[in-house]
Amino acid sequence: MAQTKARTMPGVLELLPLDQVAFQNMLDTIRRNFERYGFLPVETPAMEYADILLTKEGGETERQVYFVQSTGDLEKGGRPELALRFDLTVPLARYVAEHERELSFPFRRYQMQRVYRGERQQRGRFREFYQCDIDVIGKDSLSIRYDAELPAVIHSVFRELAIGPFVIQLNNRKLMRGWFEGLGIDDAERQTLVLREVDKLDKRGADAVRATLTGPEFGLSAETADRIMAFVSIRSTSLADAHAKLDALGAGSATFEQGRAELKEVLDLVKAFGVPQSHFALNLSIARGLDYYTGTVYETHLVEHPQIGSICSGGRYENLAGHYTRSHLPGVGISIGATRLFWQLREAGLLGAAASTVQALVTLMEDVPLPACLELATQLREAGIATEAVLEPGKLAKQFKYADRAGIRFVLVLGPDELTKGVVTIKDMRRQEQFEVPRAELAKTLRVELEQAAAMG
Amino acid sequence: MSPPRERLRIALQKSGRLADASRDLLARCGLKFRESRDKLFCFGESLAVDLLLVRDDDIPGLIAEGVCDLGIVGRNVLREQAFAIADGVDAAPYRELRALGFGRCRLALALPQGQGYAGPEGLAGLRIATSYPNLLADWLRRQRVDARVVVLSGSVEIAPRLGSADLICDLVASGATLAANQLREAAALLECEAVLAGPRALPADARGDLTELLLRRLDGVLQVRDSKLVLLHAPRAALAEIERILPQGQQPTVMPIEGSEDKVALQALCYGSVTWQHLEEMKRAGASQMLVMPVERMLI
C-alpha cells in the first residue's frame, strides 16, 4: 500500500502522553480557579459561519482565518461558507446575541477551547492553540468593579500554577487617548495608530518607536514624541506610588480625567480583592493592539522571564456584539493563551513532564489465571487507585520495562507463590525496591505510598 | 501545580529528643497512622492528618513555605530559624500555637568552672561558641554587649577546652553535659520546650477546621496530662488558706472525718503541677497526710 509520510502541519503542539498530562494539569488548575470565582462554562463550535467571524473588527487576525469546506462542496466549486474561529471573543459575541433572552446578566462565562490562525511559520507561533478566557458581559451597563475582579482571578490562577513571581499590569485606554488629545492628537483614527505604535514598544524598543512617531508616517514633533515616550515609561512600585504617579500627570481632557478616575478605582479594588501589591502595577505602555478595547487593559508578565512577554491579556470593551444585536452589551475579559504559555514554560525549563496518571500496573504471568489478576486490578480500582492490567502474559522483565517507559511507579506481581501465600509483590520502579504485602493490606499500603509521593514528591 | 490540599500535614522530628514524645502526644489526641515503607511519611487513617518526618531544623522552613501546615519543634529551633527565614520572631510567617510541655530545657550561657559571671556586661570582647548564632546575637544586641559569636554545628561544649571560645551558649537540660566538661551555667537566654507551630493565619479550607479540631483535642490532652488529684487532711479553720495555696483547678470536695470534730478530708483536682513548695506551704498551714496523684482520664 502506498504510504503517506506521517506528519503534522507546523504550528501545532502535539504532546507525548506524560507531557499531555502536564498540560491537562495546567488546564485543570485554570478551570478550577475560574470556577472558584463563579464563572460558568461555555463551549462553541470550532466552525462558525464565515460572515459571523469576518466582521472587519478583528484587525490583523481576520487576515489569518482558515476557511472550511466539505469535499463535496469543494468538488462542486462552491465558496466556503464556514471558517474556524480565530479567538473566543467573536464566538462569545455571537453566543450572547443568539441566547440573549435565555442568559442572565451580568453574564460570567469561562471558555477553554482551541482557536485557529494562519500564522506565518515561525518557532513559537501556533496555528492551533488553546485560549482560556473569562468575560463578564453586562446588559446596557457593567460596573467598572468587574475590571478589578479579573486580575484577582488571574492572580489566583498563576499563584496556583506556581511558575514564579508575576505582575499583572494595568492601563486604561481612555487615559492614553486623553493624553494624546492633550498633545493635540485629536483624531480618533490617529490616536489608534499611535496606540498601536506604542504597543510595539516591547518588540521594537523605545528608540525605534520614537523614530516612527517623529517620522513621515506620524510627523509628530520631537517634543510631542518625548512626552508620549515619557508617559508610556511610567510604572508603579506600589498602590500609593500608582496613585502618586497618576496624580503627577496633571489635569487633562474629560476623557483623560475619566480614564484616570477609572484606573484609580480599579487599582484600589484589585487590592480589595486580595491581590498583593507585589503582584499588580500600573504600566502606561500597555495598549493592546486590538481596536475594541475602550477602557481598562491588562497584561501579565513573569518577573524572571521577561522575554516570554505577556502570558495573559485582556481589557474592557464598550459593546461586545454590535454586529449581531441592537442591545448594548459592554464587557470585560481576559485570556490566557495556554498552548503558548505551556510551550514557553517548557522551553524556559519551568515545567517538566508530569507523573503518569496510571498509579499501578498489574502484571500477568504465564502460569497465573487471568481472572486472579483482574480481581486484583478491580480491588485497586475500587480503592480509587488508577490501575492498568496487563492482558497478554509475557516475561516479567519486559512488563517492568513497559512500566518504566510509561512512567508507572508501582508494578504489582501476582505469581503462583504469591497466590499460595495470599500476598502481592510490589515493585517500586522509582526506588528500585521490591516488597511483599498481604492482599488485605494492599490498597491501604499503596495508598500511603501514593500519598507520600504526592506530599514529598 | 497541585490541586488544593484537603489533608492537614504536620512536620515532626524524624529522630531525636522530641520524636517519640511528639508521636505519643498525637496518638493521645486519637490520631492513628499508617507508616510509609521508608517511615518518613505517616498517612492518617482516623483523621485527614498526615505526618512528614524530617530533620527538626527543616520544620520552620516547611511551615513557612506552606509545604506543611503545622509542626512540632523546639522553641529554640523555631526562634533561631525565624531570623534566617524572616527578620526575627515577630516577622516570621509562623507562630507558636501551643507550648507542649515536654523536651524542656533552656538556652543558657555556660562558663568554665571557676570563672565568675559578672552579668552580660562582663561578656564584652569574649568569644562565645554556639549552634544558635541568631538567638545569641539577638540577646547580645538587646543587652547591648559586643561579644564575638563563634558558630559551631555541634559539640559546642568542648570549645572552651579547645581554646576556640571563652564560653558557650547551648541547650541545657540536666546540666550533666556541662558538668562533664567542667562548665557551669551562668545565665539562661530562653526557656525551651516542644511547641506546636503553625502559620499566622489558619487555612480557610478544611485544613483550618482540622487544625482547630486538633487544637481542641490537644488542649484536653495537655490539661489531663498536667492535672493532679490532691488528697489531704486539714483543720476546718485552715481550709480557706489551703484552697488559696492549691494551684488553680476544680472546686475542692470537703468531707467530714469520722470521729473527728475539727479535721476534714479534702479532695482537689488541680490543673497545674503540684510542687514540693506547695506541699510545704500547706503543711505550714496545718495540712497533713497529703497525697498527689496523676490523673488518667477526666470528663467534667
mmCIF file of C-alpha atoms in Angstrom, chain A residues 13-267:
data_model
loop_
_atom_site.group_PDB
_atom_site.id
_atom_site.type_symbol
_atom_site.label_atom_id
_atom_site.label_comp_id
_atom_site.label_asym_id
_atom_site.label_seq_id
_atom_site.Cartn_x
_atom_site.Cartn_y
_atom_site.Cartn_z
ATOM 1 C CA LEU A 13 1.546 21.459 19.672
ATOM 2 C CA GLU A 14 1.219 17.715 19.814
ATOM 3 C CA LEU A 15 2.479 16.122 23.017
ATOM 4 C CA LEU A 16 3.513 12.711 24.255
ATOM 5 C CA PRO A 17 1.230 11.355 26.982
ATOM 6 C CA LEU A 18 3.211 12.463 30.055
ATOM 7 C CA ASP A 19 3.569 15.989 28.656
ATOM 8 C CA GLN A 20 -0.119 15.902 27.847
ATOM 9 C CA VAL A 21 -0.793 15.058 31.491
ATOM 10 C CA ALA A 22 1.267 18.106 32.498
ATOM 11 C CA PHE A 23 -0.697 20.262 30.038
ATOM 12 C CA GLN A 24 -4.004 18.914 31.302
ATOM 13 C CA ASN A 25 -2.935 19.614 34.881
ATOM 14 C CA MET A 26 -2.375 23.198 33.802
ATOM 15 C CA LEU A 27 -5.821 23.420 32.181
ATOM 16 C CA ASP A 28 -7.372 21.834 35.292
ATOM 17 C CA THR A 29 -5.757 24.463 37.504
ATOM 18 C CA ILE A 30 -7.027 27.252 35.273
ATOM 19 C CA ARG A 31 -10.532 25.760 35.190
ATOM 20 C CA ARG A 32 -10.601 25.221 38.952
ATOM 21 C CA ASN A 33 -9.760 28.861 39.604
ATOM 22 C CA PHE A 34 -12.213 30.193 37.019
ATOM 23 C CA GLU A 35 -14.938 28.161 38.704
ATOM 24 C CA ARG A 36 -13.796 29.256 42.155
ATOM 25 C CA TYR A 37 -14.661 32.821 41.140
ATOM 26 C CA GLY A 38 -18.102 31.820 39.963
ATOM 27 C CA PHE A 39 -17.665 31.704 36.194
ATOM 28 C CA LEU A 40 -19.801 29.283 34.168
ATOM 29 C CA PRO A 41 -18.539 27.114 31.308
ATOM 30 C CA VAL A 42 -19.466 27.641 27.688
ATOM 31 C CA GLU A 43 -18.297 25.845 24.548
ATOM 32 C CA THR A 44 -18.905 26.962 20.988
ATOM 33 C CA PRO A 45 -18.302 25.057 17.726
ATOM 34 C CA ALA A 46 -14.843 25.222 16.163
ATOM 35 C CA MET A 47 -16.504 26.261 12.877
ATOM 36 C CA GLU A 48 -18.732 29.293 12.538
ATOM 37 C CA TYR A 49 -20.371 30.892 9.507
ATOM 38 C CA ALA A 50 -17.716 32.970 7.808
ATOM 39 C CA ASP A 51 -19.873 36.106 7.803
ATOM 40 C CA ILE A 52 -20.194 35.798 11.586
ATOM 41 C CA LEU A 53 -16.442 35.713 12.080
ATOM 42 C CA LEU A 54 -15.415 38.242 9.461
ATOM 43 C CA THR A 55 -16.708 41.486 10.904
ATOM 44 C CA LYS A 56 -13.733 43.640 9.910
ATOM 45 C CA GLU A 57 -13.119 44.320 13.603
ATOM 46 C CA GLY A 58 -10.507 41.724 14.414
ATOM 47 C CA GLY A 59 -7.787 43.641 12.549
ATOM 48 C CA GLU A 60 -4.719 41.578 11.738
ATOM 49 C CA THR A 61 -6.243 38.299 12.883
ATOM 50 C CA GLU A 62 -9.039 38.416 10.311
ATOM 51 C CA ARG A 63 -6.452 38.050 7.589
ATOM 52 C CA GLN A 64 -5.380 34.766 9.182
ATOM 53 C CA VAL A 65 -8.731 32.982 9.080
ATOM 54 C CA TYR A 66 -8.898 29.380 7.911
ATOM 55 C CA PHE A 67 -11.903 28.614 5.729
ATOM 56 C CA VAL A 68 -13.596 25.228 5.936
ATOM 57 C CA GLN A 69 -15.259 23.343 3.132
ATOM 58 C CA SER A 70 -16.528 19.784 2.691
ATOM 59 C CA THR A 71 -15.009 17.713 -0.132
ATOM 60 C CA GLY A 72 -18.426 17.597 -1.823
ATOM 61 C CA ASP A 73 -18.746 21.358 -1.813
ATOM 62 C CA LEU A 74 -15.156 21.762 -2.938
ATOM 63 C CA GLU A 75 -15.763 19.483 -5.929
ATOM 64 C CA LYS A 76 -18.855 21.492 -6.861
ATOM 65 C CA GLY A 77 -16.665 24.571 -6.880
ATOM 66 C CA GLY A 78 -18.612 26.361 -4.163
ATOM 67 C CA ARG A 79 -17.128 29.092 -1.994
ATOM 68 C CA PRO A 80 -16.558 28.098 1.610
ATOM 69 C CA GLU A 81 -19.225 29.478 3.881
ATOM 70 C CA LEU A 82 -17.619 28.216 7.114
ATOM 71 C CA ALA A 83 -14.464 29.283 8.892
ATOM 72 C CA LEU A 84 -12.519 28.220 12.002
ATOM 73 C CA ARG A 85 -12.765 30.598 14.956
ATOM 74 C CA PHE A 86 -9.621 32.681 15.449
ATOM 75 C CA ASP A 87 -10.445 33.716 19.010
ATOM 76 C CA LEU A 88 -13.141 33.108 21.624
ATOM 77 C CA THR A 89 -14.406 36.675 21.843
ATOM 78 C CA VAL A 90 -16.166 36.794 18.471
ATOM 79 C CA PRO A 91 -17.954 33.457 19.105
ATOM 80 C CA LEU A 92 -18.877 34.812 22.569
ATOM 81 C CA ALA A 93 -20.447 37.872 20.962
ATOM 82 C CA ARG A 94 -22.444 35.647 18.600
ATOM 83 C CA TYR A 95 -23.383 33.342 21.500
ATOM 84 C CA VAL A 96 -24.603 36.153 23.730
ATOM 85 C CA ALA A 97 -26.563 37.762 20.870
ATOM 86 C CA GLU A 98 -28.145 34.417 19.952
ATOM 87 C CA HIS A 99 -29.061 33.424 23.517
ATOM 88 C CA GLU A 100 -29.597 36.903 24.947
ATOM 89 C CA ARG A 101 -33.092 36.114 26.251
ATOM 90 C CA GLU A 102 -32.042 32.881 27.938
ATOM 91 C CA LEU A 103 -28.994 34.305 29.705
ATOM 92 C CA SER A 104 -28.901 36.229 32.954
ATOM 93 C CA PHE A 105 -26.758 39.331 33.153
ATOM 94 C CA PRO A 106 -24.120 40.114 34.185
ATOM 95 C CA PHE A 107 -23.190 37.006 32.243
ATOM 96 C CA ARG A 108 -19.977 35.451 33.554
ATOM 97 C CA ARG A 109 -18.576 32.737 31.367
ATOM 98 C CA TYR A 110 -15.307 30.890 31.000
ATOM 99 C CA GLN A 111 -14.326 29.109 27.826
ATOM 100 C CA MET A 112 -11.275 26.920 27.258
ATOM 101 C CA GLN A 113 -11.045 25.790 23.657
ATOM 102 C CA ARG A 114 -8.743 25.720 20.683
ATOM 103 C CA VAL A 115 -8.640 28.567 18.173
ATOM 104 C CA TYR A 116 -7.032 28.691 14.705
ATOM 105 C CA ARG A 117 -4.932 31.295 12.992
ATOM 106 C CA GLY A 118 -2.956 31.134 9.757
ATOM 107 C CA GLU A 119 0.190 32.448 11.415
ATOM 108 C CA ARG A 120 3.304 32.503 9.322
ATOM 109 C CA GLN A 121 5.623 29.639 10.043
ATOM 110 C CA GLN A 122 7.870 30.533 12.969
ATOM 111 C CA ARG A 123 9.159 28.853 16.101
ATOM 112 C CA GLY A 124 6.818 29.520 18.997
ATOM 113 C CA ARG A 125 3.955 30.662 16.736
ATOM 114 C CA PHE A 126 0.926 28.424 16.839
ATOM 115 C CA ARG A 127 -1.752 27.949 14.229
ATOM 116 C CA GLU A 128 -3.854 25.866 16.566
ATOM 117 C CA PHE A 129 -3.811 26.790 20.236
ATOM 118 C CA TYR A 130 -5.843 26.861 23.421
ATOM 119 C CA GLN A 131 -7.296 30.048 24.754
ATOM 120 C CA CYS A 132 -8.693 30.152 28.263
ATOM 121 C CA ASP A 133 -10.989 33.148 28.507
ATOM 122 C CA ILE A 134 -13.141 34.705 31.168
ATOM 123 C CA ASP A 135 -15.510 37.522 30.337
ATOM 124 C CA VAL A 136 -18.217 39.379 32.217
ATOM 125 C CA ILE A 137 -20.899 40.827 29.961
ATOM 126 C CA GLY A 138 -23.420 43.381 31.183
ATOM 127 C CA LYS A 139 -26.679 44.439 29.633
ATOM 128 C CA ASP A 140 -26.735 48.197 28.899
ATOM 129 C CA SER A 141 -24.048 48.812 31.509
ATOM 130 C CA LEU A 142 -21.397 46.987 33.521
ATOM 131 C CA SER A 143 -19.768 48.377 36.636
ATOM 132 C CA ILE A 144 -16.076 49.207 36.468
ATOM 133 C CA ARG A 145 -15.740 46.956 39.547
ATOM 134 C CA TYR A 146 -15.674 43.916 37.302
ATOM 135 C CA ASP A 147 -12.499 45.291 35.754
ATOM 136 C CA ALA A 148 -10.869 44.700 39.146
ATOM 137 C CA GLU A 149 -12.263 41.220 39.613
ATOM 138 C CA LEU A 150 -10.473 39.724 36.598
ATOM 139 C CA PRO A 151 -6.939 40.457 37.888
ATOM 140 C CA ALA A 152 -7.963 38.724 41.126
ATOM 141 C CA VAL A 153 -8.934 35.579 39.181
ATOM 142 C CA ILE A 154 -5.707 35.716 37.183
ATOM 143 C CA HIS A 155 -3.667 36.164 40.348
ATOM 144 C CA SER A 156 -5.308 33.094 41.796
ATOM 145 C CA VAL A 157 -4.584 31.073 38.618
ATOM 146 C CA PHE A 158 -0.911 31.963 38.357
ATOM 147 C CA ARG A 159 -0.315 31.657 42.064
ATOM 148 C CA GLU A 160 -1.537 28.081 41.918
ATOM 149 C CA LEU A 161 0.334 27.319 38.698
ATOM 150 C CA ALA A 162 3.437 28.239 40.729
ATOM 151 C CA ILE A 163 5.514 29.398 37.776
ATOM 152 C CA GLY A 164 7.391 32.079 39.690
ATOM 153 C CA PRO A 165 6.742 35.721 40.501
ATOM 154 C CA PHE A 166 4.457 37.611 38.111
ATOM 155 C CA VAL A 167 2.957 41.073 37.849
ATOM 156 C CA ILE A 168 -0.446 41.935 36.397
ATOM 157 C CA GLN A 169 -0.017 45.285 34.668
ATOM 158 C CA LEU A 170 -2.864 47.703 34.146
ATOM 159 C CA ASN A 171 -3.520 50.702 31.999
ATOM 160 C CA ASN A 172 -6.567 52.495 30.636
ATOM 161 C CA ARG A 173 -7.233 53.342 27.004
ATOM 162 C CA LYS A 174 -9.169 56.486 27.935
ATOM 163 C CA LEU A 175 -6.194 57.737 29.896
ATOM 164 C CA MET A 176 -3.968 57.160 26.853
ATOM 165 C CA ARG A 177 -6.340 58.710 24.356
ATOM 166 C CA GLY A 178 -6.886 61.636 26.716
ATOM 167 C CA TRP A 179 -3.125 62.133 26.976
ATOM 168 C CA PHE A 180 -2.822 62.142 23.179
ATOM 169 C CA GLU A 181 -5.680 64.657 22.983
ATOM 170 C CA GLY A 182 -3.767 66.861 25.357
ATOM 171 C CA LEU A 183 -0.858 66.706 22.909
ATOM 172 C CA GLY A 184 -3.077 67.843 20.067
ATOM 173 C CA ILE A 185 -3.689 64.414 18.550
ATOM 174 C CA ASP A 186 -7.487 64.788 18.428
ATOM 175 C CA ASP A 187 -8.441 62.446 15.627
ATOM 176 C CA ALA A 188 -9.592 59.046 16.961
ATOM 177 C CA GLU A 189 -8.102 57.206 13.970
ATOM 178 C CA ARG A 190 -4.780 58.835 14.533
ATOM 179 C CA GLN A 191 -4.925 58.078 18.277
ATOM 180 C CA THR A 192 -5.490 54.428 17.395
ATOM 181 C CA LEU A 193 -2.444 54.442 15.140
ATOM 182 C CA VAL A 194 -0.305 55.944 17.895
ATOM 183 C CA LEU A 195 -1.701 53.385 20.345
ATOM 184 C CA ARG A 196 -0.721 50.552 18.027
ATOM 185 C CA GLU A 197 2.731 52.005 17.624
ATOM 186 C CA VAL A 198 3.177 52.324 21.381
ATOM 187 C CA ASP A 199 2.010 48.732 21.758
ATOM 188 C CA LYS A 200 5.109 47.652 19.801
ATOM 189 C CA LEU A 201 7.402 49.196 22.440
ATOM 190 C CA ASP A 202 8.476 45.813 23.828
ATOM 191 C CA LYS A 203 9.153 44.338 20.401
ATOM 192 C CA ARG A 204 10.797 47.282 18.667
ATOM 193 C CA GLY A 205 12.361 49.208 21.530
ATOM 194 C CA ALA A 206 11.900 52.831 22.571
ATOM 195 C CA ASP A 207 14.251 54.357 20.001
ATOM 196 C CA ALA A 208 12.579 52.698 17.016
ATOM 197 C CA VAL A 209 9.093 53.650 18.224
ATOM 198 C CA ARG A 210 10.202 57.230 18.832
ATOM 199 C CA ALA A 211 11.758 57.354 15.368
ATOM 200 C CA THR A 212 8.490 56.172 13.788
ATOM 201 C CA LEU A 213 6.448 58.747 15.746
ATOM 202 C CA THR A 214 8.645 61.611 14.553
ATOM 203 C CA GLY A 215 8.982 60.065 11.075
ATOM 204 C CA PRO A 216 6.935 60.874 7.963
ATOM 205 C CA GLU A 217 4.077 58.485 8.828
ATOM 206 C CA PHE A 218 3.131 60.340 12.038
ATOM 207 C CA GLY A 219 5.039 63.589 11.691
ATOM 208 C CA LEU A 220 4.940 64.377 15.415
ATOM 209 C CA SER A 221 7.296 66.974 16.808
ATOM 210 C CA ALA A 222 10.259 65.824 18.867
ATOM 211 C CA GLU A 223 8.680 67.401 21.955
ATOM 212 C CA THR A 224 5.346 65.578 21.468
ATOM 213 C CA ALA A 225 7.146 62.288 20.862
ATOM 214 C CA ASP A 226 9.195 62.834 24.022
ATOM 215 C CA ARG A 227 6.062 63.492 26.064
ATOM 216 C CA ILE A 228 4.482 60.310 24.692
ATOM 217 C CA MET A 229 7.614 58.325 25.487
ATOM 218 C CA ALA A 230 7.768 59.797 28.994
ATOM 219 C CA PHE A 231 4.107 58.890 29.544
ATOM 220 C CA VAL A 232 4.481 55.276 28.403
ATOM 221 C CA SER A 233 7.581 54.757 30.539
ATOM 222 C CA ILE A 234 5.554 55.178 33.750
ATOM 223 C CA ARG A 235 5.413 52.119 36.047
ATOM 224 C CA SER A 236 4.320 51.910 39.684
ATOM 225 C CA THR A 237 6.010 50.092 42.555
ATOM 226 C CA SER A 238 3.047 50.110 44.962
ATOM 227 C CA LEU A 239 -0.560 51.198 45.119
ATOM 228 C CA ALA A 240 0.373 54.513 46.748
ATOM 229 C CA ASP A 241 3.043 55.025 44.096
ATOM 230 C CA ALA A 242 0.486 54.329 41.342
ATOM 231 C CA HIS A 243 -1.836 56.995 42.763
ATOM 232 C CA ALA A 244 1.025 59.445 43.137
ATOM 233 C CA LYS A 245 2.216 58.905 39.561
ATOM 234 C CA LEU A 246 -1.301 59.262 38.145
ATOM 235 C CA ASP A 247 -1.805 62.458 40.161
ATOM 236 C CA ALA A 248 1.521 63.811 38.929
ATOM 237 C CA LEU A 249 0.289 63.682 35.331
ATOM 238 C CA GLY A 250 -1.609 66.941 35.961
ATOM 239 C CA ALA A 251 -5.024 67.945 34.681
ATOM 240 C CA GLY A 252 -6.219 66.811 31.266
ATOM 241 C CA SER A 253 -9.190 66.465 28.932
ATOM 242 C CA ALA A 254 -12.515 64.967 30.050
ATOM 243 C CA THR A 255 -11.524 61.620 28.517
ATOM 244 C CA PHE A 256 -8.203 61.740 30.345
ATOM 245 C CA GLU A 257 -9.852 62.516 33.683
ATOM 246 C CA GLN A 258 -12.382 59.715 33.207
ATOM 247 C CA GLY A 259 -9.590 57.294 32.381
ATOM 248 C CA ARG A 260 -7.608 58.364 35.434
ATOM 249 C CA ALA A 261 -10.618 58.025 37.750
ATOM 250 C CA GLU A 262 -11.377 54.546 36.364
ATOM 251 C CA LEU A 263 -7.814 53.376 36.673
ATOM 252 C CA LYS A 264 -7.543 54.611 40.253
ATOM 253 C CA GLU A 265 -10.754 52.883 41.250
ATOM 254 C CA VAL A 266 -9.710 49.634 39.580
ATOM 255 C CA LEU A 267 -6.276 49.670 41.240
#
